[in-house]
Every structure is written in structure tokens, then in C-alpha cells.
Coordinates of C-alpha atoms and ligand atoms in Angstrom, one line a residue:
X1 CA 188.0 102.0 22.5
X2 CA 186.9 101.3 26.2
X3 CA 183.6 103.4 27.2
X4 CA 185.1 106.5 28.6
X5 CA 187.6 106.8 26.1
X6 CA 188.0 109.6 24.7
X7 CA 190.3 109.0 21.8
X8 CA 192.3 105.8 20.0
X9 CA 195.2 105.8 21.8
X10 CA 198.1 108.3 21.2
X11 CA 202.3 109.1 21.5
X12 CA 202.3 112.2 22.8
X13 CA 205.7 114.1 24.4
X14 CA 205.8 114.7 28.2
X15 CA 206.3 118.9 28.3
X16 CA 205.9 119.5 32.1
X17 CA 204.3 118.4 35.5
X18 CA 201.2 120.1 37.3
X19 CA 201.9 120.8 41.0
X20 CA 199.3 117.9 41.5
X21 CA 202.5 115.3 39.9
X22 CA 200.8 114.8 36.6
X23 CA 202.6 114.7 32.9
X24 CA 201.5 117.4 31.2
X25 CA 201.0 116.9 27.2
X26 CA 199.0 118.1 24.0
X27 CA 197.0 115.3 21.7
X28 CA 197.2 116.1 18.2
X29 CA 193.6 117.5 18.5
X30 CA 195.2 120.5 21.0
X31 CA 193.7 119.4 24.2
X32 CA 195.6 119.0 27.0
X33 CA 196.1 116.2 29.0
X34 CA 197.7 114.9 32.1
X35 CA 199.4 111.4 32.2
X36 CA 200.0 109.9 35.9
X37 CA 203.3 108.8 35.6
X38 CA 204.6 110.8 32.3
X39 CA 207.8 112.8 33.3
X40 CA 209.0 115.9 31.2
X41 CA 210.9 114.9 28.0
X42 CA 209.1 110.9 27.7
X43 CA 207.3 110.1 24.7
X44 CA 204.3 108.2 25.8
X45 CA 201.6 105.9 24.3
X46 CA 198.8 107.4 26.0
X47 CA 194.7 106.9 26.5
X48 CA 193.0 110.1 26.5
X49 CA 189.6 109.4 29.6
X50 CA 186.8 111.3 29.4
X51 CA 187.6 115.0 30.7
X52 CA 186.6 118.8 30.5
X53 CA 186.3 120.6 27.3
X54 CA 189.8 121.7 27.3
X55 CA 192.4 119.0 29.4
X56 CA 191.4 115.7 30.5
X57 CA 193.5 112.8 32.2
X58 CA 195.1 110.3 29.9
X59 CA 196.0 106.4 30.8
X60 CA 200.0 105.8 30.3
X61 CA 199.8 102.7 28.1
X62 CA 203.7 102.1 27.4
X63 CA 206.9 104.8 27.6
X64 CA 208.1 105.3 24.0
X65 CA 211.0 107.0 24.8
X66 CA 212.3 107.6 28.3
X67 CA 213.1 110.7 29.3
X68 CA 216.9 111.6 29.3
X69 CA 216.3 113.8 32.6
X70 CA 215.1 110.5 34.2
X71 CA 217.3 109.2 36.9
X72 CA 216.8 105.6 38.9
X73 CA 214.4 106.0 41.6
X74 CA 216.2 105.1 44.8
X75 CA 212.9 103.5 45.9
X76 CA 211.6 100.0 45.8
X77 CA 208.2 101.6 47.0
X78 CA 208.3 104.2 43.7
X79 CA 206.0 102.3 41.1
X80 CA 203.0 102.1 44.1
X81 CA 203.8 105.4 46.5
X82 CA 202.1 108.5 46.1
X83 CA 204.7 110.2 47.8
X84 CA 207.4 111.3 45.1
X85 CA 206.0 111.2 42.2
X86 CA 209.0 113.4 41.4
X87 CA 211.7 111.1 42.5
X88 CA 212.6 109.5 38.8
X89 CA 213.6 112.9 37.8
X90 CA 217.1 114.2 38.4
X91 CA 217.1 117.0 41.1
X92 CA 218.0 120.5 38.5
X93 CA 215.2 118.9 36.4
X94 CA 212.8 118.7 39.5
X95 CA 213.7 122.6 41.0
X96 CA 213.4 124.1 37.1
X97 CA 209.7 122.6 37.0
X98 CA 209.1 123.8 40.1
X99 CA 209.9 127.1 39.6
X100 CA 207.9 127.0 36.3
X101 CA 204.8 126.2 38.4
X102 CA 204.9 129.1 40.6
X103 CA 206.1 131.8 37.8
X104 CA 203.1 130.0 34.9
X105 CA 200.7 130.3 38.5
X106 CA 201.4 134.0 38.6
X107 CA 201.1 134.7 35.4
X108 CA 198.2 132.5 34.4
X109 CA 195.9 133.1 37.5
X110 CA 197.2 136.0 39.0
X111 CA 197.9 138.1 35.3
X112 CA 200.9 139.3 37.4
X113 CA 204.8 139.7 37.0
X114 CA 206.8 140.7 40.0
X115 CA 209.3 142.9 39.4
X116 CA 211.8 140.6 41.3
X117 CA 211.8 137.0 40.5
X118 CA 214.3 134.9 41.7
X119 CA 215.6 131.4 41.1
X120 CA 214.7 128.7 43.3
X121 CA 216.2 128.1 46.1
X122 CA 217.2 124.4 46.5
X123 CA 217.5 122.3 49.3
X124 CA 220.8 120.5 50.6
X125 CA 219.4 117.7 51.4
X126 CA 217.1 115.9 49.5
X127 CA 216.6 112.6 50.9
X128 CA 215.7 111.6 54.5
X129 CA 215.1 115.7 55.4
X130 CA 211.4 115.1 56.9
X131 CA 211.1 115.4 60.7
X132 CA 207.3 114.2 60.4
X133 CA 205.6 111.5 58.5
X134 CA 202.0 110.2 58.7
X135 CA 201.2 106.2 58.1
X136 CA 197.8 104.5 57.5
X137 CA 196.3 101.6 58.4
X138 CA 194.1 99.9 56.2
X139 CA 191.7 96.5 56.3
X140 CA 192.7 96.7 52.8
X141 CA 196.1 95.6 52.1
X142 CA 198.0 96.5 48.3
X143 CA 199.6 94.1 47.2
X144 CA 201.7 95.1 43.9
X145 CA 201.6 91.5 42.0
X146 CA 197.7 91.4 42.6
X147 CA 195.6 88.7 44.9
X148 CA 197.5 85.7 43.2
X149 CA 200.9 86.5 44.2
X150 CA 200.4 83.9 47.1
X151 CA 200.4 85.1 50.8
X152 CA 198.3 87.9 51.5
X153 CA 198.9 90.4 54.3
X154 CA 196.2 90.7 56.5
X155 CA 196.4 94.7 56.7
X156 CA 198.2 96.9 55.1
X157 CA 200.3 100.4 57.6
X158 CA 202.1 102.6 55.2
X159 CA 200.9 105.1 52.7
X160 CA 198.1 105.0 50.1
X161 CA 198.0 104.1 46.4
X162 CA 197.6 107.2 44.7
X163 CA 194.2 106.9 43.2
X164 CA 192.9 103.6 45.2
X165 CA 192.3 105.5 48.3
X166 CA 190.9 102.3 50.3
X167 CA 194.5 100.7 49.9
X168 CA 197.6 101.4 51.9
X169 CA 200.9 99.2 51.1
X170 CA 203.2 98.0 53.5
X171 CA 206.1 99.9 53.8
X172 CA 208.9 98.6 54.2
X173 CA 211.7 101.9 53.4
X174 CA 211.1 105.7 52.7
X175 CA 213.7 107.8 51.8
X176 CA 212.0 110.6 53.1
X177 CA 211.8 110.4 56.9
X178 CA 214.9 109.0 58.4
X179 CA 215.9 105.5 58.3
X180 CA 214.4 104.7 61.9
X181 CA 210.8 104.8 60.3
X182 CA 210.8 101.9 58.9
X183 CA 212.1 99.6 62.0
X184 CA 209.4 101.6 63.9
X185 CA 206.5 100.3 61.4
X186 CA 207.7 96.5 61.4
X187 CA 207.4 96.8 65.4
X188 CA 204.1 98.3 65.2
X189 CA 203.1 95.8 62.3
X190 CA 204.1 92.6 64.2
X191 CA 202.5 93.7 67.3
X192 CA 199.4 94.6 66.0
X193 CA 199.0 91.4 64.2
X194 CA 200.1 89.3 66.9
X195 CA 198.6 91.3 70.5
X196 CA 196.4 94.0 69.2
X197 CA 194.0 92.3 67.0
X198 CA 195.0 91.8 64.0
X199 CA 193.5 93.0 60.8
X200 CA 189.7 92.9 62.6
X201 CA 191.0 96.0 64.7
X202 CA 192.9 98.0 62.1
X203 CA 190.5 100.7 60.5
X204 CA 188.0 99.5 58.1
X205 CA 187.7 101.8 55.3
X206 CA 184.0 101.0 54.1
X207 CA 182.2 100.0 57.6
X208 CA 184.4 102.7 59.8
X209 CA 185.2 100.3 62.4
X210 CA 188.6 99.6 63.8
X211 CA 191.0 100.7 66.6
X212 CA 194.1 101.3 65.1
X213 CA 194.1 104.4 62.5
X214 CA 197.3 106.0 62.2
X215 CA 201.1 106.4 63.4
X216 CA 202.9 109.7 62.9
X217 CA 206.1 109.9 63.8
X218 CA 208.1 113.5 64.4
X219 CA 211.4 113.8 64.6
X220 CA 213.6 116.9 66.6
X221 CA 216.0 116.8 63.5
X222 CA 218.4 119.7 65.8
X223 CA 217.6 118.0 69.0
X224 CA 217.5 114.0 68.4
X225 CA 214.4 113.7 69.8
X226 CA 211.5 111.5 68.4
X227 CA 208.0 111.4 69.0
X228 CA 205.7 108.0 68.5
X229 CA 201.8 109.4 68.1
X230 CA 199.5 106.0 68.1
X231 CA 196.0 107.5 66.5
X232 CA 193.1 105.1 67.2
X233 CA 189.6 105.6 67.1
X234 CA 188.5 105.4 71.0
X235 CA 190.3 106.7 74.4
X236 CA 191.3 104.6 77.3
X237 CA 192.4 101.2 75.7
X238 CA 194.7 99.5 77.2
X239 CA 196.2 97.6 73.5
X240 CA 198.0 101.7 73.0
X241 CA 199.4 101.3 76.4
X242 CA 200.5 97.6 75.8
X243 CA 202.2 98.4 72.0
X244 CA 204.1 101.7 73.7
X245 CA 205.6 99.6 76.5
X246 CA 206.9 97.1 73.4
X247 CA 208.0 100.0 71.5
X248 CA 210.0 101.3 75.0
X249 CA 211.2 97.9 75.1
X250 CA 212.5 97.8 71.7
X251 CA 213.9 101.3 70.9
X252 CA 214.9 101.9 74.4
X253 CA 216.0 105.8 74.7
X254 CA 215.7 106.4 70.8
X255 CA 212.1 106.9 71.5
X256 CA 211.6 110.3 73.4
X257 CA 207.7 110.4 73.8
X258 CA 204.6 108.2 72.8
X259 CA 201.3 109.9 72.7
X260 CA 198.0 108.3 72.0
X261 CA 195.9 110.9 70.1
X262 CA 191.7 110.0 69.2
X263 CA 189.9 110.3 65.9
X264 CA 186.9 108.5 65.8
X265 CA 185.3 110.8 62.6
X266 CA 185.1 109.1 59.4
X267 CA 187.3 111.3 57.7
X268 CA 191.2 110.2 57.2
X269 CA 192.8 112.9 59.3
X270 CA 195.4 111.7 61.8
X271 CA 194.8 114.6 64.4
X272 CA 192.4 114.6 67.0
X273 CA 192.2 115.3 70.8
X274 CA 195.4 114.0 72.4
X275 CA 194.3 111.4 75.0
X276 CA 197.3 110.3 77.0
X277 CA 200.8 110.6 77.4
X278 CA 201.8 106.7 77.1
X279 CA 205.4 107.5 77.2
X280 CA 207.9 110.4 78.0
X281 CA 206.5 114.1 78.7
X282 CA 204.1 114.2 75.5
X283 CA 206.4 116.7 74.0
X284 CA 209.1 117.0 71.2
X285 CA 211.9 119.9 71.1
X286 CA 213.5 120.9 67.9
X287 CA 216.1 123.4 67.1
X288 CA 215.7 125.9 64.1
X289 CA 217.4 129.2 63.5
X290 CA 219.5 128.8 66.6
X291 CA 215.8 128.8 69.0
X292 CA 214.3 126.1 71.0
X293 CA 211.0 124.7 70.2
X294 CA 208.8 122.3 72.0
X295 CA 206.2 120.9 70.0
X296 CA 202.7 119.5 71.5
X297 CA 201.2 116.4 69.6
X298 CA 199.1 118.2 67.3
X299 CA 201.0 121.7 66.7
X300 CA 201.9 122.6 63.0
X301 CA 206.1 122.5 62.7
X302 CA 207.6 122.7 59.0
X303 CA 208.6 119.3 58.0
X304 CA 211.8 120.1 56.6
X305 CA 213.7 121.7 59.2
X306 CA 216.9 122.6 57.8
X307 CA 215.0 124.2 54.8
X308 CA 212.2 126.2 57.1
X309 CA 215.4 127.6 58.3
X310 CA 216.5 129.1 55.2
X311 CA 212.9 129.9 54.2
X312 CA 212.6 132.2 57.4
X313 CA 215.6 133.6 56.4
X314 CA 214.6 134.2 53.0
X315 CA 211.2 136.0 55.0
X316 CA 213.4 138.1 56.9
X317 CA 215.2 139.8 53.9
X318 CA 211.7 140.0 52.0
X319 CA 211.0 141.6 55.6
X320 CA 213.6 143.8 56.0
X321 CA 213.7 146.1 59.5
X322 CA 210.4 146.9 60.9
X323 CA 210.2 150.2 63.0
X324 CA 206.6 149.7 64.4
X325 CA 204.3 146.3 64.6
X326 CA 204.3 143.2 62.9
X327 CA 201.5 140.6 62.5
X328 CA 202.4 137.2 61.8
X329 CA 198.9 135.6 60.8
X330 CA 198.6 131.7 60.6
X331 CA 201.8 131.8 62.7
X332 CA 201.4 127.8 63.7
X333 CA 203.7 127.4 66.9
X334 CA 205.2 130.9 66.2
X335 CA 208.6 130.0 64.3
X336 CA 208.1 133.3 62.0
X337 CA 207.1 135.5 64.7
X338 CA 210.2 134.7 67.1
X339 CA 212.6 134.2 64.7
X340 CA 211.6 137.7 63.4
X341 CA 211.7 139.1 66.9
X342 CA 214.7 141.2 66.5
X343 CA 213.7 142.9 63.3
X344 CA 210.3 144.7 64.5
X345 CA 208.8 146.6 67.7
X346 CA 206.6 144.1 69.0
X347 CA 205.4 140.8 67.0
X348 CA 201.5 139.4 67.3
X349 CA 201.2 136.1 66.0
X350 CA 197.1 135.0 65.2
X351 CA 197.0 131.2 65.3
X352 CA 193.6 128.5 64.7
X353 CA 194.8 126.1 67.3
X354 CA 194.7 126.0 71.1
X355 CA 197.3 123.3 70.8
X356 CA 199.8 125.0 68.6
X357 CA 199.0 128.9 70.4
X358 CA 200.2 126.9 73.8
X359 CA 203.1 125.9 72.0
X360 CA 203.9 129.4 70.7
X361 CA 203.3 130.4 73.9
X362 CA 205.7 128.1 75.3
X363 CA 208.5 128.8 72.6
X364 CA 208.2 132.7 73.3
X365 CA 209.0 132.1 77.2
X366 CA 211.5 129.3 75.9
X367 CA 214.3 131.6 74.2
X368 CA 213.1 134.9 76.6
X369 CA 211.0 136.6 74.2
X370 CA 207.8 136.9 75.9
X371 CA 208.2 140.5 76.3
X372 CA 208.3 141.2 72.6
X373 CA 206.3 138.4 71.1
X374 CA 202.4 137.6 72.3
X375 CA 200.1 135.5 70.9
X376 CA 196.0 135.4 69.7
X377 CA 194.3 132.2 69.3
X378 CA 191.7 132.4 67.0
X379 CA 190.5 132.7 63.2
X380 CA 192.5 135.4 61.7
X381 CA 189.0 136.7 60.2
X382 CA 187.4 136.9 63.2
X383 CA 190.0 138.4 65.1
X384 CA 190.8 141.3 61.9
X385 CA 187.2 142.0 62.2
X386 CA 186.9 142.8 66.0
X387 CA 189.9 145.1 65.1
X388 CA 191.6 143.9 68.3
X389 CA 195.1 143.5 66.9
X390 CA 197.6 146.5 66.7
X391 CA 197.6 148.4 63.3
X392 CA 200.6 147.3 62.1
X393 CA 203.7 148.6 60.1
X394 CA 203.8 144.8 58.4
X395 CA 202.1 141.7 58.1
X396 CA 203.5 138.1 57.3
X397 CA 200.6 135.8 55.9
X398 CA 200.9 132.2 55.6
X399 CA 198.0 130.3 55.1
X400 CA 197.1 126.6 54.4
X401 CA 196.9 125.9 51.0
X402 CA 193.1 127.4 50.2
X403 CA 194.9 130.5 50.8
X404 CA 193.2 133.7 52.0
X405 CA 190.0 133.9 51.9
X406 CA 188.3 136.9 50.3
X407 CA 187.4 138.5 53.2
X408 CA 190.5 138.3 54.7
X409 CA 192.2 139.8 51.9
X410 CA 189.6 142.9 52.3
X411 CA 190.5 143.4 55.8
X412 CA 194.2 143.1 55.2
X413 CA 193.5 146.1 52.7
X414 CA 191.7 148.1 55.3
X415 CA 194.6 147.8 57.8
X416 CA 197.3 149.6 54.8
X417 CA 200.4 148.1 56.4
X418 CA 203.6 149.3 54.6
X419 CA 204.6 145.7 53.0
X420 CA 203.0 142.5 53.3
X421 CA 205.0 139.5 52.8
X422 CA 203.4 136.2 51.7
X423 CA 204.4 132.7 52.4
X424 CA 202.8 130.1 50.8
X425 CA 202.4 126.2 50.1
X426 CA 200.4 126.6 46.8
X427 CA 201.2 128.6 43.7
X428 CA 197.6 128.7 42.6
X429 CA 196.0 130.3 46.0
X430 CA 198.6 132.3 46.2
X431 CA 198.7 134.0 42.7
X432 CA 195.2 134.1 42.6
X433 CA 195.3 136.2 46.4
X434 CA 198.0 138.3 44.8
X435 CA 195.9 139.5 42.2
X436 CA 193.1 140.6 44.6
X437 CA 196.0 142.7 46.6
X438 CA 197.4 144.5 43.3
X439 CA 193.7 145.7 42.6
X440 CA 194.1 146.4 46.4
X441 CA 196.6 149.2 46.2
X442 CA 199.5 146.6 46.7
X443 CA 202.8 145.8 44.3
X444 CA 204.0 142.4 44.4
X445 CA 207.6 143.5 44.0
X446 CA 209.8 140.5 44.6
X447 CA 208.7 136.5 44.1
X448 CA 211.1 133.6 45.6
X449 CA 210.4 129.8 45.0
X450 CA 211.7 127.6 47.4
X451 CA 212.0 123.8 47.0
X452 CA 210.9 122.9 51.0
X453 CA 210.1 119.0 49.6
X454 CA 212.4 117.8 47.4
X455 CA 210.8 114.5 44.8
X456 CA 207.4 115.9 45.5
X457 CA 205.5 118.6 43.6
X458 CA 205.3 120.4 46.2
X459 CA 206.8 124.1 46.2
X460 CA 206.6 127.1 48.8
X461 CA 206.8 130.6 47.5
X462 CA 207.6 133.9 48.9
X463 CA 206.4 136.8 47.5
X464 CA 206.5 140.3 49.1
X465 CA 204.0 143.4 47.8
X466 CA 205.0 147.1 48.4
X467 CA 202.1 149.6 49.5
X468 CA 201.4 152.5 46.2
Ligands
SAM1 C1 201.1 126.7 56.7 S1 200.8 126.7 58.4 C2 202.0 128.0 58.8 C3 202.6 127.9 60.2 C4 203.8 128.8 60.6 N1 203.8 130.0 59.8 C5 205.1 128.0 60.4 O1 205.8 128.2 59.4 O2 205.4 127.2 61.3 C6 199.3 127.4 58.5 C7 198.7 127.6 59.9 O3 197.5 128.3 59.9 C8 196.6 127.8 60.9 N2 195.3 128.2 60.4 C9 194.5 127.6 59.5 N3 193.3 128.3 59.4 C10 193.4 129.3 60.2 C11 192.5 130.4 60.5 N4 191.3 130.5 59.9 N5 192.9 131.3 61.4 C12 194.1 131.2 62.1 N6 195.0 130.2 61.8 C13 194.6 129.3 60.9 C14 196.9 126.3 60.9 O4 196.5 125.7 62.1 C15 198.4 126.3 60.7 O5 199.1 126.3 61.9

């Protein structure tokens, strides 16, 4: 038994996934244990690690038995990417999981039922539906068949291996942004190694040196558009300018905009202060629920646009008509807010950041809705607190995925609106919130799951709650 072993080695049965990706299983002793890897309905050989009292993770050592809802990852990136972890599993299998996490959240956490809950909605499309993708760079280079496997790439640009967070692989497909990524990368790649330093000025993970940190690129999924966002750690170099007049050179009119954002923090966050406009106007457009938005660098837009479309609409019926005000808190660059503008009185969106409030902003005077939309920029607590928003009839939450913080939920009590309709990215937060509004006064009386990211664990849930 190695040292943090916690038991000889097992076959257990695969029963479920967590919303973090993991197998979920029971060793003969009844502790629970989660198997990267292990997909409902394997038999696994498995190595129980050291853990808490009750679940710990477990080592896959060999499938036993493959799972007959496994289907062939389309893939060749699968066995290293973090990023589906759900993509070996066939799609029913994937969206009955998924709605397991979000009903065993409310129940578990929250101790709560809705009176309403219905089945999840599924997305159309399944692959290629991301209009935004984030890729690393890395001093440290994966390379799947280990430092023997004869050439080594000087630096890796892709995404990380789950659990090795120093590493990035090279990647070369996704099946999750459009197919333009990936010619995109190789540019970048080859001119980074051959102009813009090479691996010396990609971002070194332990000493936090390095130029070139990220590249996100968005894409106007309704529109066409795409947006090229070069993060590096310093302003004003001229190597961003030089690799966006290649990428103009290469792509030609399929690029819309390049933008050079800075992050010079240690932390592996591509946002930052947008330093120049290398390329185009800086902006992207996209389409959704028949409005125009234009999108700054750094504003929050859902990633899957023709799904955020039916989410909203899925918000509005959870909605229903509004006679007096509605709040739209963490409204991002206001797609709630304006595409609810026709069911309410007048619509306040609260938003964190500059960036994304002039975008709101922008959108409002975009599809002529200024007059019945406005706009706060600030921290929804700070803001509830000052009492300077309207009291209104109904509020739309949808927070980040810590949820709302206590103190919010208190002040959300104290302004009694009729219904209150929550949107949100994580089960837990959101079951454990819901709980604090029920002994609030509050009936959760309808929950939807929606499947927004289809081969990831990832699952959004609506869930409105009715005023006693
Ligand atoms: C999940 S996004 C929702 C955006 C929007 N509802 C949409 O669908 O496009 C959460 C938003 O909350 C914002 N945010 C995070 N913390 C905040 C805070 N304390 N106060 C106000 N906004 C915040 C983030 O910047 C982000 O735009």
C-alpha cells in the first residue's frame, strides 16, 4: 500500500458524477469516494487516498467493466483535457446526471422540494456551441507519452491538465469553440516561437516571468464576428502589435477585432485592464433573443448563445408580467434586464464592472431601450444597503458561483418583492441561498435545470420563490 493509501485496492461500481466531474462510488467499508475518470455504470479497480472521515478521492487503477452509457469521445485531447470530463458519456446519460445534481443539491443542502420541478432542458447543440474560450501559456509543456517521447515542445498554449496545474498541452482541436480556434492557436504558436521569444517569454509558472499569458478568443455566434484578446503581462510592447498584424495577415476579414488586455498579478486570471486596440474597434457584437449586443473586452456574455437564449426565455415565464419595478442584480452587460424590457415598468440592472455597465449601457441605447432600462455600477450589497434602488415588484438574481452572500440575502428580505427568481451556475450556492429565503418568508415554487454546457458538469438552474 503506497503511504497515503487508504485501503488495498478495490472494484467498486461508478453510481454518479459530482458537479466537480468526479465518479462517485461506495468501498465496501461505506465511505464514499470519488474516482477522476470513473463514469456512471463502470466497474472500476480503484485506490482509496487519504480523505475526510466520510468520502475521500480514489486513484482509477484499471476499468473492469465499461460502462454501457459510454460513447467514443470525439476528442483526441479527452484522456489529458480538463474540459469535458463528461464527453465519454452519451448526451440523455449526461442531462439525467445533471439534473440529479441540482434536485440531490436542493434536497441535501437546501432540505427543500419545490413544488414545481421540471426536467432539464437540453441544448441543440452540443458541440462547437461556445462563443468564448480561454488558452494558457505555459513554460511547462504536457507532453502525454512523458519526457522520453523524443522532441519536446518548448511551451505549451492550450488548456491545463486537470490536476497538474503548472502544465498546459498543446492543442491542437476542441470541439467546443468552433473550428477556427484551433488554426488561430497554431498561428499564435509558430509566431511566438519563431518572433516573439520563444518559450523564455511565455509565462513562467514558478518564477512569474514571461510576456505572453493568455489568448481568449469570442466569437458573435448571431453576428460572425470574432474577437482575438492577446493577454500578456506588461503594456506597450511592440511583439502584440507585431503577432496581430500576422494574425490580420493570415485570417484577413475573419478576424473582427484584436485587443491586447494586461495582467501582470500572479494569479491565472486572463482579464485585466484592456491596453490597446491592436486591431478593429475593440468591440464584438452578438445577436441573442432578436437584440444587438456589443461586447467590450472584459464584459461577462453567456458562452452558449443559442442556449442563454432559451434560458432567458425560460426567466421570463418563471417571470411572468411585472406591473411595477424590476431589479436585475448581477446583470453582466444587461442581457436579462433588456430582454425582459417588455414584461415590467421600468428595469434597474446592478452590475460589479465598469467595463460590462458601459456595455449594458451601450446595449440599452443599441435596441432603443434606454428609456425603460438604466443601469448601477457597483456591488449589489453596497448599493441594497444605501437603499438607492427602486422598491421593486420583482427581483432577478444571478450571481457568480459563491452565490449570495448572507447579507445580501437579508437585504433582499427587507425589500419583500412579490417573487424573486434565481438564476444560477452552481447547485450547491444556490440550494444552500434557497434555504435562507424559505426561512425568509419565501416559497421556492418552481425549479428548472438547464444544460447551458453540454460534456461538462456544469449545469445552470432556475428557480423561482413566491412571497407567503
Ligand atoms: C453569472 S454573471 C451574470 C450576468 C448576466 N445575468 C448574464 O446572464 O449575462 C454574474 C455577474 O455578476 C457580476 N458580479 C460579481 N460580483 C458582483 C457584485 N458583488 N456586485 C455586482 N455584480 C457582481 C459579475 O461581474 C458578472 O457580470
Amino acid at each position: 500500500m503506497s503511504r497515503n493509501t487508504l485501503a488495498p485496492a478495490e472494484q467498486v461500481r461508478i453510481s454518479a458524477v459530482t458537479h466537480g466531474g468526479l465518479g462517485v462510488a461506495r468501498l465496501a467499508s461505506g465511505k464514499v469516494v470519488f474516482v477522476r475518470g470513473g463514469l456512471p455504470g463502470d466497474v472500476a479497480e480503484i485506490e482509496a487516498l487519504r480523505g475526510r472521515k466520510r468520502h475521500a478521492e480514489a486513484r482509477l487503477i484499471q476499468l473492469v467493466e465499461e460502462s454501457p452509457l459510454r460513447v467514443p469521445p470525439r476528442c483526441a485531447h479527452q484522456s489529458v483535457c480538463g474540459g469535458c470530463p463528461l464527453q465519454g458519456l452519451s448526451y440523455p446519460a449526461q442531462l439525467s446526471e445533471k439534473e440529479s445534481m441540482v434536485r440531490d443539491a436542493w434536497r441535501r443542502i437546501g432540505g427543500l422540494e419545490p413544488a414545481v420541478v421540471d426536467a432539464i432542458l437540453p441544448a441543440r447543440d452540443t458541440f462547437f456551441y461556445r462563443n468564448k474560450m480561454e488558452f494558457g501559456f505555459s513554460d511547462l509543456a504536457w507532453h502525454p507519452q512523458g519526457r522520453e517521447s523524443g522532441e519536446l515542445e518548448p511551451f505549451g498554449l492550450g488548456q491545463h491538465v486537470p490536476g497538474v496545474h503548472s502544465k498546459v498541452f498543446n492543442l491542437l482541436e476542441c470541439h467546443l469553440q468552433s473550428a477556427f480556434t484551433a488554426p488561430i492557436l497554431a498561428e499564435v504558436r509558430r509566431f511566438v516561437e519563431e518572433e516573439g521569444g520563444g518559450r523564455d517569454a511565455v509565462w513562467h509558472w514558478r518564477g512569474h516571468t514571461g510576456y505572453w499569458r493568455f489568448v481568449v478568443i469570442r466569437e458573435g455566434r448571431g453576428t460572425g464576428e470574432r474577437m482575438v484578446n492577446l493577454v500578456t503581462s506588461t503594456a506597450g510592447d511592440a511583439r502584440a502589435d507585431a503577432l496581430a498584424a500576422r494574425l490580420v495577415e493570415r485570417f484577413g476579414t475573419e478576424i473582427s477585432t484584436i485587443v491586447n488586455t494586461v495582467q501582470g498579478g500572479p494569479g491565472q486570471v486572463a482579464t485585466g485592464w484592456t491596453d490597446r486596440v491592436l486591431h478593429g474597434d475593440g468591440l464584438l457584437r452578438e445577436k441573442l433573443g432578436g437584440l444587438l449586443f456589443e461586447l467590450a473586452p472584459q464584459a461577462f456574455f453567456q458562452t452558449h448563445t443559442e442556449q442563454a437564449e432559451r434560458l432567458f426565455a425560460l426567466v421570463a415565464e418563471h417571470l411572468g408580467p411585472v406591473e411595477g419595478d424590476l431589479l436585475d442584480l448581477y446583470c453582466g452587460t444587461g442581457a436579462i434586464a433588456l430582454l425582459m424590457a417588455g414584461q415590467a415598468r421600468r428595469i434597474h440592472g446592478v452590475e460589479l464592472v465598469p467595463e460590462a455597465v458601459d456595455s449594458a449601457r451601450r446595449n440599452a441605447r443599441l435596441n432603443g431601450l434606454e428609456e425603460r432600462v438604466s443601469f448601477h455600477c457597483g456591488d449589489v450589497l453596497e448599493l441594497l444597503k444605501a437603499g438607492e434602488l427602486p422598491r421593486p415588484e420583482a427581483v432577478v438574481v444571478d450571481p457568480p458561483r459563491a452565490g449570495l452572500h448572507p447579507k445580501v440575502v437579508a437585504q433582499l428580505l427587507d425589500l419583500a418583492p412579490r417573487r424573486l427568481v434565481y438564476v444560477s451556475c452552481n447547485p450547491a450556492t444556490q440550494a444552500r441561498d434557497a434555504a435562507l429565503l424559505a426561512e425568509g418568508g419565501y416559497t421556492p415554487t418552481r425549479l428548472s435545470p438547464v444544460d447551458m454546457f453540454p460534456h461538462t458538469f456544469h449545469v445552470e438552474a432556475v428557480a423561482t420563490f413566491e412571497k407567503r
